[in-house]
């Protein structure tokens, strides 16, 4: 016999999570394991709004008289007989599912196909989370009282949900209680019982009770190992305290490359740079360090309850590629981390462990019959209205009829679609995806563009495509009084005349830009042509000047060659020979200039030396010089008549000098004579 459902607590704010190791020992007494249906709606839990009173028969008659006889849904390709039936369709699972299918670019499904197919397999095949609860919830009787509304199918699979004695619903990550191959018996299907080991509800309650009563004597340790991108972080926890920890970091991934060096080498393109060699060495060193650490923690692995490991892709080789490390790690229960892990650091390892060991207080939606739609009353209303003859009409008439009915309905305040101020509508999704056609269809169906999502943004604010924004503006131009466009953040209407004017301005602007680009291209070609002509003229002038210089410097040599060899004709010189001749002429002139400057300096020094000598001595020296100038000695200086014995003399013509000073003085004396 199923246990009686416990009373639900009044809706309140969500309580902060608590650590599992700080709970009282009797916290899980009288707790009940809950089951969530895989196709529950991933909607936020909020207090239900009071329902509006249904429209009266007189209002129904006014609506039917003021509108046409054809109501359609462009997304589902369906037709309806009344506005009420169309509105019920807009709230149905089929319509919302088809909206998601059309936004994903997939084929919509019909109502009969939805009834025949299994809901769970349908959602798994389409890779789309369910949009609402199934119809079986209303027919399962007492079992439906334990069906929860959680944050989605994937989120449910990560946690286990309990109803505690106080009536509150709590959740725990299932990796804290179950091994990787275990499943709760309450969630096991008939085909899964053979493949997975199912755990009874009593066993689950006993495990969670033992979890809250664990002794803190290092006999119930838990290890967290995180490794990715050259980073490694390992921690050993005993409850909420850290027993041991270690982190490593090595440069193994090239900046902006996104892959380790071993992964790149596996593709066949082996790099031989210094950086690649360093990354290979660091990868091997990091692997060695991690494996040595795991072996040193062997005592911790033998006494730990489980080890939470995050090692994506090839990083698992770092932990399991080795007999010693593999035997050490597999000595305990290895479980994956069901959380998003950032860069492995000490802080990240503590965050992951803290989140895994938290007890979360969940909020749920009431699934009683009062909140479910009364299908019988809807059917009675549809049967009472009866069928009407279908009248073929063009799309323009259907849109106008829809607008008229919506306006009349707003005036009578009898709208049955609840308008939440903080919810994401299909119009938000279509605008965000940039689907202009679907956005127009949803606007034509009557979706409110003034509705804001949880972040306070309208569908127009989420539109990143210009065509989608123009769709809102065009619809505003055709329906100015339908919505509060200022509240919808639509800046202005876009009429056909405005679009034509903008197109003409854009065409004029494009034509001017092309003409300007063409003119700039022409000017650039002319400028390049002028520069080439100037370069050619400059080269010709340089060549002619070099030829004239060569002719002037070699005229004497050519005359001598002609005199000695009259039959010899000079050959034409190449540009390279001309350049060589110019370089030689420049060097010769520089040498002559250096000699002149040196001679001037020596003359100044000699003049200073002469001035320092006495007047009488200078006269005697001059007399002696003039007397001996006629017959100088071979071993004496021709200027000062000093002895040249043991010296290397300087020669000038037939004279010998002891120094360059004497040589220049003697030359000046000869010039004066």
XYZ file of C-alpha atoms in Angstrom, residues 67-363:
297
model
C -15.484 37.664 -36.080
C -15.219 35.432 -39.110
C -15.871 31.733 -39.197
C -12.307 30.476 -39.678
C -9.625 30.197 -37.000
C -6.230 28.678 -37.817
C -2.801 28.000 -36.343
C -0.054 28.555 -38.886
C 2.508 26.661 -36.835
C 0.489 23.453 -36.410
C -1.460 23.833 -39.693
C -4.756 23.365 -37.830
C -8.181 24.989 -38.113
C -10.651 25.699 -35.309
C -14.307 26.511 -34.983
C -14.164 29.145 -32.260
C -11.843 31.534 -30.529
C -12.055 29.524 -27.312
C -10.921 26.378 -29.117
C -8.024 28.246 -30.703
C -6.936 29.656 -27.359
C -7.072 26.219 -25.790
C -4.870 25.000 -28.628
C -2.335 27.773 -27.968
C -2.072 26.527 -24.365
C -1.746 22.864 -25.350
C 1.427 20.780 -25.303
C 1.121 20.063 -29.017
C 1.301 23.730 -30.015
C 4.195 24.543 -27.719
C 6.073 21.463 -28.881
C 5.517 22.344 -32.542
C 6.781 25.886 -31.897
C 10.006 24.423 -30.529
C 10.229 21.999 -33.441
C 9.769 24.767 -36.013
C 12.396 26.911 -34.292
C 14.782 23.937 -34.355
C 14.132 23.450 -38.077
C 12.358 20.106 -37.640
C 9.059 18.745 -38.932
C 5.994 19.375 -36.799
C 3.830 16.515 -35.564
C 0.070 16.011 -35.658
C -2.185 15.413 -32.699
C -2.917 11.819 -33.697
C 0.829 11.085 -33.942
C 1.340 12.537 -30.485
C -1.380 10.306 -29.028
C 0.016 7.145 -30.624
C 3.684 7.741 -29.723
C 5.168 7.246 -26.285
C 5.870 10.611 -24.704
C 9.260 9.701 -23.225
C 10.591 8.099 -26.401
C 9.233 10.998 -28.471
C 11.066 13.585 -26.417
C 14.263 11.508 -26.434
C 14.146 11.090 -30.235
C 13.503 14.773 -30.828
C 16.158 15.807 -28.271
C 13.693 18.326 -26.800
C 12.667 18.612 -23.200
C 8.976 18.281 -22.532
C 6.894 21.405 -22.308
C 4.374 20.264 -19.723
C 3.144 17.286 -17.761
C 1.560 14.297 -19.485
C -2.113 13.465 -19.471
C -1.429 10.240 -17.584
C -0.793 12.261 -14.432
C -4.532 12.818 -14.112
C -5.353 9.135 -14.545
C -2.763 7.511 -12.275
C -4.674 8.222 -9.096
C -2.544 8.380 -5.912
C 0.716 7.965 -7.838
C 0.269 11.389 -9.374
C 0.638 12.974 -5.960
C 4.323 12.038 -5.982
C 5.032 13.384 -9.449
C 7.213 16.485 -9.121
C 7.780 19.491 -11.267
C 11.587 19.819 -11.438
C 13.965 21.879 -13.536
C 14.184 19.428 -16.397
C 14.914 15.883 -17.322
C 18.681 16.181 -17.128
C 18.566 18.069 -13.841
C 16.351 15.389 -12.338
C 18.751 12.616 -13.275
C 21.513 14.260 -11.236
C 19.588 14.404 -7.952
C 17.435 12.330 -5.635
C 14.335 13.921 -4.121
C 12.923 13.205 -0.672
C 9.947 14.345 1.350
C 11.081 14.906 4.918
C 8.923 14.711 8.034
C 8.261 18.460 8.015
C 6.646 18.169 4.571
C 9.445 19.986 2.751
C 10.946 18.583 -0.408
C 14.732 18.217 -0.373
C 17.242 16.984 -2.932
C 20.693 15.381 -2.806
C 23.089 14.625 -5.626
C 22.646 10.953 -6.391
C 26.399 10.406 -6.733
C 26.585 10.794 -2.935
C 24.395 7.693 -2.420
C 24.484 5.644 -5.622
C 27.277 4.134 -7.623
C 27.575 4.833 -11.321
C 25.705 1.662 -12.353
C 22.984 1.859 -9.676
C 19.475 3.258 -10.081
C 16.603 3.704 -7.616
C 13.995 1.005 -8.031
C 11.267 3.642 -8.176
C 12.826 5.063 -11.377
C 13.849 1.780 -13.034
C 11.832 0.750 -16.059
C 11.174 -2.829 -17.060
C 13.987 -2.831 -19.606
C 16.532 -1.309 -17.217
C 16.150 -3.755 -14.336
C 18.341 -6.334 -16.055
C 21.151 -3.924 -17.034
C 21.340 -1.796 -13.862
C 21.292 -2.823 -10.213
C 18.163 -1.281 -8.746
C 18.217 -0.089 -5.141
C 15.137 -0.429 -2.971
C 13.568 2.610 -1.341
C 14.353 1.313 2.160
C 18.004 0.923 1.219
C 18.078 4.488 -0.108
C 16.619 5.821 3.153
C 19.163 3.829 5.184
C 22.045 5.162 3.091
C 21.012 8.769 3.499
C 20.569 8.250 7.258
C 24.069 6.766 7.521
C 25.386 9.699 5.541
C 24.151 12.131 8.185
C 25.505 9.988 11.055
C 29.026 9.295 9.755
C 31.782 9.427 12.391
C 34.635 11.842 11.783
C 37.516 9.407 12.472
C 39.066 9.249 8.949
C 37.139 6.045 8.252
C 34.720 7.679 5.769
C 36.952 9.731 3.503
C 36.049 11.156 0.113
C 38.588 12.116 -2.547
C 38.207 14.701 -5.317
C 40.576 14.522 -8.324
C 40.343 17.177 -11.043
C 42.668 17.353 -14.057
C 42.439 19.276 -17.305
C 44.681 21.402 -19.530
C 47.898 20.837 -17.599
C 46.250 21.564 -14.232
C 45.720 18.978 -11.484
C 44.040 19.350 -8.108
C 43.513 16.583 -5.564
C 41.883 16.806 -2.128
C 41.041 14.288 0.581
C 38.010 15.245 2.682
C 36.735 13.886 5.977
C 33.308 15.431 6.257
C 33.853 19.157 5.822
C 37.545 19.132 6.793
C 40.517 18.664 4.459
C 42.971 15.876 5.333
C 45.407 16.296 2.414
C 45.626 18.274 -0.782
C 48.024 18.781 -3.690
C 48.010 20.756 -6.936
C 50.243 20.657 -10.031
C 50.523 22.814 -13.100
C 52.590 22.308 -16.235
C 52.708 24.075 -19.576
C 51.218 21.427 -21.891
C 48.765 23.426 -24.042
C 49.854 26.041 -26.533
C 48.115 29.403 -26.180
C 44.896 29.590 -28.231
C 45.527 26.081 -29.620
C 43.011 24.259 -27.439
C 44.740 20.864 -27.503
C 47.614 19.174 -25.734
C 50.828 18.431 -27.608
C 50.234 14.671 -27.512
C 46.854 15.178 -29.150
C 48.433 17.181 -31.955
C 51.166 14.576 -32.395
C 48.508 11.862 -32.709
C 47.170 13.538 -35.861
C 50.442 12.757 -37.667
C 51.822 16.306 -37.812
C 54.685 16.161 -35.334
C 56.260 19.540 -34.617
C 59.958 19.818 -33.773
C 60.071 23.309 -32.290
C 61.438 24.207 -28.881
C 57.925 24.926 -27.574
C 56.562 21.548 -28.683
C 59.503 19.734 -27.080
C 58.902 21.637 -23.843
C 55.208 20.735 -23.879
C 55.989 17.036 -24.437
C 58.415 17.043 -21.538
C 55.964 18.853 -19.255
C 53.186 16.432 -20.143
C 55.323 13.442 -19.221
C 56.516 15.171 -16.044
C 52.946 16.035 -14.987
C 51.829 12.456 -15.578
C 54.708 11.174 -13.455
C 53.974 13.626 -10.631
C 50.259 12.757 -10.548
C 50.886 9.018 -10.555
C 53.456 9.338 -7.767
C 50.925 11.341 -5.734
C 48.202 8.715 -6.231
C 50.566 5.953 -5.117
C 51.517 7.990 -2.032
C 47.791 8.371 -1.223
C 47.201 4.627 -1.313
C 46.145 4.533 2.337
C 43.514 7.226 1.695
C 42.073 5.353 -1.298
C 41.789 2.132 0.711
C 39.700 3.773 3.443
C 37.665 6.239 1.362
C 33.981 5.809 0.567
C 34.258 7.051 -3.013
C 36.453 9.144 -5.305
C 34.971 11.891 -7.477
C 37.053 12.165 -10.646
C 36.907 14.781 -13.394
C 39.309 13.923 -16.244
C 37.827 14.644 -19.676
C 39.127 13.076 -22.897
C 42.811 12.039 -22.832
C 43.321 13.304 -19.296
C 42.077 9.943 -17.979
C 45.314 8.366 -19.222
C 47.132 10.450 -16.637
C 45.219 8.658 -13.860
C 44.605 5.159 -15.220
C 47.626 4.610 -17.521
C 49.701 2.549 -15.122
C 49.311 -0.674 -13.180
C 50.036 0.850 -9.780
C 47.796 3.891 -10.140
C 45.003 1.882 -11.740
C 45.012 -0.654 -8.915
C 45.077 2.118 -6.299
C 42.184 4.093 -7.812
C 40.039 1.057 -8.561
C 40.356 -0.092 -4.962
C 37.608 2.428 -4.159
C 34.327 3.408 -5.806
C 35.023 5.836 -8.675
C 32.198 8.257 -9.528
C 32.059 11.074 -12.107
C 31.500 14.695 -11.143
C 27.984 15.775 -12.282
C 28.877 19.483 -12.213
C 30.527 21.963 -14.517
C 34.194 22.106 -13.544
C 36.371 25.121 -14.274
C 40.179 25.241 -14.141
C 41.322 22.573 -11.651
C 42.640 24.405 -8.613
C 42.431 23.974 -4.869
C 39.572 26.472 -4.716
C 37.679 24.668 -7.492
C 38.061 21.277 -5.788
C 36.610 22.708 -2.571
C 33.719 24.279 -4.508
C 32.871 21.001 -6.264
C 32.935 19.020 -3.028
C 30.873 21.649 -1.216
C 28.170 21.553 -3.907
C 28.067 17.747 -3.947
C 27.650 17.493 -0.171
C 24.869 20.070 0.101
C 21.244 19.384 0.910
C 18.966 21.554 -1.237
C 15.442 22.673 -0.386
C 13.244 22.467 -3.487
C 9.972 24.206 -4.314
